[in-house]
CSV table of C-alpha atoms and ligand atoms in Angstrom, one decimal:
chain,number,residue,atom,x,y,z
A,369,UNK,CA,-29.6,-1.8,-12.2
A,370,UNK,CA,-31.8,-4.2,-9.8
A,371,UNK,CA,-35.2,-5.0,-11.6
A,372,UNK,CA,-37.7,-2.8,-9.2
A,373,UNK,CA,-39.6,-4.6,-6.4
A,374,UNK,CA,-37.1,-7.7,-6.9
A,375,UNK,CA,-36.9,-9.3,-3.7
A,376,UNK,CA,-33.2,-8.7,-1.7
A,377,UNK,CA,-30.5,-11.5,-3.2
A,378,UNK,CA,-29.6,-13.6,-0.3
A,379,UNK,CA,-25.7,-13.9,-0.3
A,380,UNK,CA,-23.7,-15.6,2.5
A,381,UNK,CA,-20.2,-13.4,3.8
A,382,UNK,CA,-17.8,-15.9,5.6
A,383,UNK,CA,-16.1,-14.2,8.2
A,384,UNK,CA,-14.1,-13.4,11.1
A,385,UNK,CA,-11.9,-10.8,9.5
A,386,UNK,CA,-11.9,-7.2,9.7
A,387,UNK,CA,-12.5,-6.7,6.1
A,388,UNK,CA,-15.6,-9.4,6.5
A,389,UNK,CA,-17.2,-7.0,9.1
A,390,UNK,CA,-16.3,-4.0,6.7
A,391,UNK,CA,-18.4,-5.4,3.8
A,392,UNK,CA,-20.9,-6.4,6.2
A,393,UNK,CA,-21.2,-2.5,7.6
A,394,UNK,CA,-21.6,-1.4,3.6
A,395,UNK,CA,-24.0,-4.3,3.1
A,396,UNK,CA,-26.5,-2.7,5.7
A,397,UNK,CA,-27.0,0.3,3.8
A,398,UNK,CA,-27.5,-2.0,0.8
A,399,UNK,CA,-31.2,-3.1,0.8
A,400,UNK,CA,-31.4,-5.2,-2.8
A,401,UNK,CA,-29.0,-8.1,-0.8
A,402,UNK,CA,-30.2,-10.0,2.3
A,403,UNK,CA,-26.6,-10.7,3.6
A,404,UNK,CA,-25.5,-13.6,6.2
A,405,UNK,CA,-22.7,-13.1,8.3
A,406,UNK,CA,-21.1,-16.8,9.3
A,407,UNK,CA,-18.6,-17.2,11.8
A,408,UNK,CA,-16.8,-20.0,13.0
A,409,UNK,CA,-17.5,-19.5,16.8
A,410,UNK,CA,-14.2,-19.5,17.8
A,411,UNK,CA,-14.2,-16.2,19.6
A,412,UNK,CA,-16.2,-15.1,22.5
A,413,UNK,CA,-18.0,-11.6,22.1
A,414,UNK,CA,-17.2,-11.4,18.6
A,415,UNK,CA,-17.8,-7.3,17.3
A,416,UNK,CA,-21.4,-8.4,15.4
A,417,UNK,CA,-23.2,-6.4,12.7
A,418,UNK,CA,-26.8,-5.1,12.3
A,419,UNK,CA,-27.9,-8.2,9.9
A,420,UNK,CA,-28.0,-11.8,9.8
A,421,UNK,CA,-25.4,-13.9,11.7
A,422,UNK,CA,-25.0,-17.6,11.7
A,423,UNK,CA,-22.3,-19.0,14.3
A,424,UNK,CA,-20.5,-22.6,14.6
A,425,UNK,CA,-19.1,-25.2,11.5
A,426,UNK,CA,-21.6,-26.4,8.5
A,427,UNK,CA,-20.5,-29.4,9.3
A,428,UNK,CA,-18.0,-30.0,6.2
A,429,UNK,CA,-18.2,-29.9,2.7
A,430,UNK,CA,-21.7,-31.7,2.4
A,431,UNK,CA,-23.3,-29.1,5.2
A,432,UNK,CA,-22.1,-26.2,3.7
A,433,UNK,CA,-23.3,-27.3,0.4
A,434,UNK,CA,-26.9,-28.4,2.1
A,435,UNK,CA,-26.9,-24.9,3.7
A,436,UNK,CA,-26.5,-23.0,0.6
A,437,UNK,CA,-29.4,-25.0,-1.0
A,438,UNK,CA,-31.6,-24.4,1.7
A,439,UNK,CA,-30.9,-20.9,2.5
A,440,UNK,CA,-31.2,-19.8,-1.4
A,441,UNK,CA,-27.7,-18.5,-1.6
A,442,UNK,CA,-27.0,-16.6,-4.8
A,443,UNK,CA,-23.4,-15.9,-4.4
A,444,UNK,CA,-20.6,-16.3,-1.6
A,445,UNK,CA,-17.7,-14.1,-0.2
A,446,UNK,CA,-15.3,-16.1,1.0
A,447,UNK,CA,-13.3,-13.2,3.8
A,448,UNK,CA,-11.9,-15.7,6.1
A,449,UNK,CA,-8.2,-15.0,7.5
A,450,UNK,CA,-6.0,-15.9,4.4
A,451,UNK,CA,-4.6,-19.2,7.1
A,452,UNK,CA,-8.3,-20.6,7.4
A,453,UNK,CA,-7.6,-23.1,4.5
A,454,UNK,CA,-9.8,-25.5,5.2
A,455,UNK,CA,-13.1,-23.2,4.9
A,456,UNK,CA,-11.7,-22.0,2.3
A,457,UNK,CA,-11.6,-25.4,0.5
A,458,UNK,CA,-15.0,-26.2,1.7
A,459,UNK,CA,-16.5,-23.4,0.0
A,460,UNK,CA,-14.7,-23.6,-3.4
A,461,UNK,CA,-15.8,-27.2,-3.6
A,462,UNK,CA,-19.4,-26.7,-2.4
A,463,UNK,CA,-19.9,-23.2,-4.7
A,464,UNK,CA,-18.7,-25.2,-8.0
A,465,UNK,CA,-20.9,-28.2,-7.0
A,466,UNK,CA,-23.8,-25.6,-7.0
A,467,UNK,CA,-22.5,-23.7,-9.6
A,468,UNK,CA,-22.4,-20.3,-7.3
A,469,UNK,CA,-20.3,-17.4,-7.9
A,470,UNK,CA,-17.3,-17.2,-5.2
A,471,UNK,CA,-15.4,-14.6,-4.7
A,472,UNK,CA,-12.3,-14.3,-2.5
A,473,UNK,CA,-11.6,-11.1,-0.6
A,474,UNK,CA,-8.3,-11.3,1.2
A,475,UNK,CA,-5.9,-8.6,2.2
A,476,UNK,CA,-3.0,-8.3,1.0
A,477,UNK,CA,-0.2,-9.7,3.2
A,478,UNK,CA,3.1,-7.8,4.8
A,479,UNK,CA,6.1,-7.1,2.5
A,480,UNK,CA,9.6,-6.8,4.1
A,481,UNK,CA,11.7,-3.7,3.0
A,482,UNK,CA,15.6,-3.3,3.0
A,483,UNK,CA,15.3,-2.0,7.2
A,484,UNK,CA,13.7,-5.6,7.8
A,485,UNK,CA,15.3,-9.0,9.1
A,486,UNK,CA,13.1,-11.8,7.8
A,487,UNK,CA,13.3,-15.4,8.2
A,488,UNK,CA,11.0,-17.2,6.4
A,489,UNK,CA,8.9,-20.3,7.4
A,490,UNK,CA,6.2,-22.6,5.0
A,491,UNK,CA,4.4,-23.3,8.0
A,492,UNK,CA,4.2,-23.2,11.8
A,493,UNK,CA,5.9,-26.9,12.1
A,494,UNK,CA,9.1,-25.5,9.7
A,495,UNK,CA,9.2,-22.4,12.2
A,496,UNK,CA,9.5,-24.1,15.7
A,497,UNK,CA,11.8,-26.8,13.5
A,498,UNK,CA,14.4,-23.1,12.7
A,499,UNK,CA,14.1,-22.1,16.2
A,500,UNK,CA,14.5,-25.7,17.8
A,501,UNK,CA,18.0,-25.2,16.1
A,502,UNK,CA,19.1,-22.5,17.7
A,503,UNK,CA,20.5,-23.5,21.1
A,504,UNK,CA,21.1,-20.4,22.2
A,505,UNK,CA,17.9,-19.3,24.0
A,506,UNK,CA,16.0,-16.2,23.0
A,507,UNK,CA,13.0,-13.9,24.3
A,508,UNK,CA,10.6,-14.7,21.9
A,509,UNK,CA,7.6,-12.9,20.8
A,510,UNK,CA,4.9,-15.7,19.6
A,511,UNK,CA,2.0,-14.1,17.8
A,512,UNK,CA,0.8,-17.3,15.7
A,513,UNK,CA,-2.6,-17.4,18.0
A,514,UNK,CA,-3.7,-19.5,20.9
A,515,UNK,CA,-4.5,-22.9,18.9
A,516,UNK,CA,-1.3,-22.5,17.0
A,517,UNK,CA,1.5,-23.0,19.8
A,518,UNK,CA,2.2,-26.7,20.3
A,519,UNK,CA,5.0,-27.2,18.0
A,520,UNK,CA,6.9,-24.5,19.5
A,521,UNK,CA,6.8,-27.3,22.6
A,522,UNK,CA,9.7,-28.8,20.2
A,523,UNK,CA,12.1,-25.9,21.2
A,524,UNK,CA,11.8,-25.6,24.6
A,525,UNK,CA,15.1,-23.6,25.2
A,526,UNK,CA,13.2,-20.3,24.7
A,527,UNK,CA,11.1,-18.0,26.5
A,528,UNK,CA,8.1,-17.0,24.6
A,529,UNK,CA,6.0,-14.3,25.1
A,530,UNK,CA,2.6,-15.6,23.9
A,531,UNK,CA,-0.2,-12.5,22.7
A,532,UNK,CA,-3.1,-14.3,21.9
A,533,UNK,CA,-7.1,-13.0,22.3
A,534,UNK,CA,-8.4,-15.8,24.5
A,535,UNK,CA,-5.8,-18.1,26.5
A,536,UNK,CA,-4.9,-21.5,25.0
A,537,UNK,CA,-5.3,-24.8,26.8
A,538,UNK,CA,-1.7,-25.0,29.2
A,539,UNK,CA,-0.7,-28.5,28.0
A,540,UNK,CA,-0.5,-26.8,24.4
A,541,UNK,CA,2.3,-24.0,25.5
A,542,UNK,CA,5.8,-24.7,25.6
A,543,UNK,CA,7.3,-24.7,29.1
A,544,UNK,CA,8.5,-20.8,29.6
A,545,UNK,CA,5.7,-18.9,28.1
A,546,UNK,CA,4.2,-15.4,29.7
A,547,UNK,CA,0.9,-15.3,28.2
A,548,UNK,CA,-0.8,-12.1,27.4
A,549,UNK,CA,-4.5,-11.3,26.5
A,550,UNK,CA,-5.2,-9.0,24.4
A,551,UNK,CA,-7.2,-8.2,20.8
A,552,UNK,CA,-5.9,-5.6,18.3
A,553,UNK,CA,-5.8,-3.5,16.9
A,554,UNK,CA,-2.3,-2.3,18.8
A,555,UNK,CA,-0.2,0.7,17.8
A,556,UNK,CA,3.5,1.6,17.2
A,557,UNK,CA,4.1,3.1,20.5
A,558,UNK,CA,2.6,0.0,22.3
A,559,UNK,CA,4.7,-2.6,20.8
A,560,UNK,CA,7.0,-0.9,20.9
A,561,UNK,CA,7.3,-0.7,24.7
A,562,UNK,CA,6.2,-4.0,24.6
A,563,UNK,CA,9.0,-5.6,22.6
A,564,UNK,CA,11.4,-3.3,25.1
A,565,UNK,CA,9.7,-4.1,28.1
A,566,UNK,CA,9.9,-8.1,27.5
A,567,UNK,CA,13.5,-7.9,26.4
A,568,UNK,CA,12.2,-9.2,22.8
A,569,UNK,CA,15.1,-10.7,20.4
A,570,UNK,CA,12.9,-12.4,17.9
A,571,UNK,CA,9.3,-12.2,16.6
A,572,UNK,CA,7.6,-14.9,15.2
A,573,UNK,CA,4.4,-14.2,13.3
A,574,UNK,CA,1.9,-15.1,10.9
A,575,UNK,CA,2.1,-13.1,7.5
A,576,UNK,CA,-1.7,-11.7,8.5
A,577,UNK,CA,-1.1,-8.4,6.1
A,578,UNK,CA,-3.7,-5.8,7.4
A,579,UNK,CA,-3.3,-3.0,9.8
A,580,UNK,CA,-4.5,-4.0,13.0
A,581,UNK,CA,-1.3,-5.7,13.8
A,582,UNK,CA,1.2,-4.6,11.5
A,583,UNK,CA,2.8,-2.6,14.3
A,584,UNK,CA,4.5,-5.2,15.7
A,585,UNK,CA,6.6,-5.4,12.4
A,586,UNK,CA,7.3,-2.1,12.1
A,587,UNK,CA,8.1,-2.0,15.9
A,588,UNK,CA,10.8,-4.9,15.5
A,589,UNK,CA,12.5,-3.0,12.3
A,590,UNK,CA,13.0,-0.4,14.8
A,591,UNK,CA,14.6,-2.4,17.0
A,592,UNK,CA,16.7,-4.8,14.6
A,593,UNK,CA,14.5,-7.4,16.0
A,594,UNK,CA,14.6,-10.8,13.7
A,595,UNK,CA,11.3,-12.0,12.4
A,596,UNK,CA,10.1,-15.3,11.9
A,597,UNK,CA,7.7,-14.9,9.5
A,598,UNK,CA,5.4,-17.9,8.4
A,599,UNK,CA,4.5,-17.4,4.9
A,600,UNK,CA,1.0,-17.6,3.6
A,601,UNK,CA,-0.4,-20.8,2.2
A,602,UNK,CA,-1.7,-21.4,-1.2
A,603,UNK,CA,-5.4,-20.8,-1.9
A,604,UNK,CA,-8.2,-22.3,-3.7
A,605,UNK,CA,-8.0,-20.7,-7.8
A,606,UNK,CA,-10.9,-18.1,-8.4
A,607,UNK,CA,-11.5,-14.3,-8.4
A,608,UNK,CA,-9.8,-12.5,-5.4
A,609,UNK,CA,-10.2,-8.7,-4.3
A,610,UNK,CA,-8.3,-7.2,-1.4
A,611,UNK,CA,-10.8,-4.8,0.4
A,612,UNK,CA,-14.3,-4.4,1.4
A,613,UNK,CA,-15.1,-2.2,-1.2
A,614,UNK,CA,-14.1,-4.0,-4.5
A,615,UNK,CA,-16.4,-7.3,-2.7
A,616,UNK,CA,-19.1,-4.7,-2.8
A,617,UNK,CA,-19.0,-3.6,-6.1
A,618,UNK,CA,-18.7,-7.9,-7.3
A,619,UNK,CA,-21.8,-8.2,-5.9
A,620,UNK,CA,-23.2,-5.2,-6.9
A,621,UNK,CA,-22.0,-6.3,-10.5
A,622,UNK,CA,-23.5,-10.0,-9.7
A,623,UNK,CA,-26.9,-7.8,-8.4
A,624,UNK,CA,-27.2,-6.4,-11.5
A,625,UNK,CA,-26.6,-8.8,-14.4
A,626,UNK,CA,-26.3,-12.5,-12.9
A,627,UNK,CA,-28.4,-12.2,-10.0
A,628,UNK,CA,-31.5,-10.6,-11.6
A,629,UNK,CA,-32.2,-13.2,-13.7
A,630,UNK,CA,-32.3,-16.4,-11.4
B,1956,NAP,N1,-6.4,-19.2,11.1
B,1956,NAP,C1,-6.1,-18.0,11.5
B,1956,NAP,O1,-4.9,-17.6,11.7
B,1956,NAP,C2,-7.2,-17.0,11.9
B,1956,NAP,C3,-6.9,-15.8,12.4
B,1956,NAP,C4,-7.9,-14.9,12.7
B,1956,NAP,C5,-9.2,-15.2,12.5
B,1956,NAP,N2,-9.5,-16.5,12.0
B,1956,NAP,C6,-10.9,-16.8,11.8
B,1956,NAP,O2,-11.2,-17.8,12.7
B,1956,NAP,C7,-12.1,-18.7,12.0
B,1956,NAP,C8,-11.6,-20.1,12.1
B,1956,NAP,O3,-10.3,-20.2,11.5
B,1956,NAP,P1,-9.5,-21.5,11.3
B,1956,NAP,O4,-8.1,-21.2,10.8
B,1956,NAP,O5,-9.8,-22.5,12.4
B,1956,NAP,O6,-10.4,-22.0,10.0
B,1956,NAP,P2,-10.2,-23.4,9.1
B,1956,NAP,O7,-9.1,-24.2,9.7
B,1956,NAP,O8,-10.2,-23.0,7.7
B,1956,NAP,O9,-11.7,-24.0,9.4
B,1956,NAP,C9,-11.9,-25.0,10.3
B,1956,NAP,C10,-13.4,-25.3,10.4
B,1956,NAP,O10,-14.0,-24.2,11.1
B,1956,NAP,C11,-15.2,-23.9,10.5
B,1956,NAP,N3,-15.2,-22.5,10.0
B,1956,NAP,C12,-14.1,-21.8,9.7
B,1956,NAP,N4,-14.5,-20.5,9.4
B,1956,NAP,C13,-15.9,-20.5,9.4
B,1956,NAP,C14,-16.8,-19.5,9.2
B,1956,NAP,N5,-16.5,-18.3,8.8
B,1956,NAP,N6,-18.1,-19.9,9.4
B,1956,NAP,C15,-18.5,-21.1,9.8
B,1956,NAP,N7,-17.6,-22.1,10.0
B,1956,NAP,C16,-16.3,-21.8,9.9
B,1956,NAP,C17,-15.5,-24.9,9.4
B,1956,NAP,O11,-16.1,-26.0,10.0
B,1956,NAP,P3,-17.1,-27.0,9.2
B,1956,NAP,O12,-16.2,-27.9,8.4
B,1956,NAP,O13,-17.9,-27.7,10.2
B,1956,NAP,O14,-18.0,-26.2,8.3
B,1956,NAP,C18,-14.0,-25.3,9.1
B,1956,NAP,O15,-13.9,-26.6,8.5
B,1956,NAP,C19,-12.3,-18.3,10.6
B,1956,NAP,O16,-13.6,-17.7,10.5
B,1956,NAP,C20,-11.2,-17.3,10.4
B,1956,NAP,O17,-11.6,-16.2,9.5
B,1956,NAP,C21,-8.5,-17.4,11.7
């Protein structure tokens, strides 16, 4: 247990994930931690909890690692979207400079079953490098997100059908691309329709894991779509938990043994 009266642990959650605003919601019931939420800034309106929220870069390894000094940070949760690699580097690398406790909370990602077609890509430059190779063009469904399309430029034979939140800059989209606006979460029936409507005969996405947008994977094994899936890339060594709840209860763990006595 918290010693009594001990003043609220200030711990920093890096966002812009679901299961970041999850632990966020517990955290404001939780009154022995004074939590920051930090987002990159990247989208507009974001969904924002009752507590502290910081927007826009540190400015690198050495601002992040200033920040944390200044702001008396006791331990770190590291919930950014399992492709934000760099942040996640950042952090690991300014938490064992300071000798903070980092933990990762990630959810787990998508796993085909026997009904699936999945073609697997290392990264976003290997995908548009398969689909450059296949001359035949195809109706593709591009859900990689809006700063993510330029090397899909390099096979211009298809159409793609680009979802992203907030539209991306027009010299970065190949050169038959509908976009469409929209944020998730999206269901069965919707994509459904949608890869129907748009005459879909391959998906190309991210391997994101979560629920918000796994519809669109279960929607293509319906259809016998093809998907293109970019795998996810390695991560910084350390403690990792997969929802909200087990983050919670590391730094309700950190709260009472660790944390108490710094
Ligand atoms: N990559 C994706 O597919 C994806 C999908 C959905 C949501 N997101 C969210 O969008 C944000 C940016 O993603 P990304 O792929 O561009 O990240 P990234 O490549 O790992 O990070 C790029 C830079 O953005 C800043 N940054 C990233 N996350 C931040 C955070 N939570 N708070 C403050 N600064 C942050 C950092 O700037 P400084 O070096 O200046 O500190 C970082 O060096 C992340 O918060 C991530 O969770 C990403």
């Amino acid at each position: 247990m918290p010693l009594l009266h001990s003043p609220p642990v200030p711990v920093l959650i890096l966002g812009g994930t679901t299961e970041a605003s999850t632990l966020c919601t517990l955290l404001e019931y939780q009154n022995n931690f004074a939590p920051t939420l930090s987002l990159a800034g990247v989208t507009r309106n974001p969904h924002l909890p009752a507590l502290s929220v910081r927007t826009g870069g540190f400015g690198g390894v050495d601002g992040l690692y200033d920040w944390l000094r200044h702001n008396k940070i006791q331990a770190v949760v590291n919930a950014v979207h399992p492709f934000a690699t760099v942040m996640s580097q950042h952090v690991s690398i300014a938490c064992e400079r300071l000798s903070l406790p980092l933990l990762r909370l990630k959810r787990p990602g998508w796993k085909a079953t026997p009904a699936d077609t999945w073609h697997h890509a290392p990264d976003l430059n290997k995908a548009a490098m398969i689909l450059a190779e296949i001359t035949q063009p195809l109706q593709i469904f591009l859900t990689t997100g809006r700063k993510e399309t330029r090397p899909f430029k390099n096979a211009p034979q298809h159409h793609y059908i680009l979802r992203s939140i907030e539209a991306p800059l027009p010299t970065d989209l190949p050169p038959h691309t509908t976009l469409i606006t929209a944020r998730g979460p999206f269901d069965l029936a919707g994509e459904y329709d949608m890869l129907r409507r748009h005459q879909i005969n391959w998906l190309v996405t991210k391997n994101s894991g979560g629920k918000a947008t796994f519809a669109k994977i279960e929607a293509a094994r319906q259809l016998n779509i093809p998907v293109l899936i970019i795998d996810r890339p390695a991560q910084p060594a350390g403690p990792c938990v997969h929802t909200a709840q087990e983050a919670l209860s590391w730094l309700q763990n950190y709260s009472a043994t660790t944390l108490r006595n710094v």
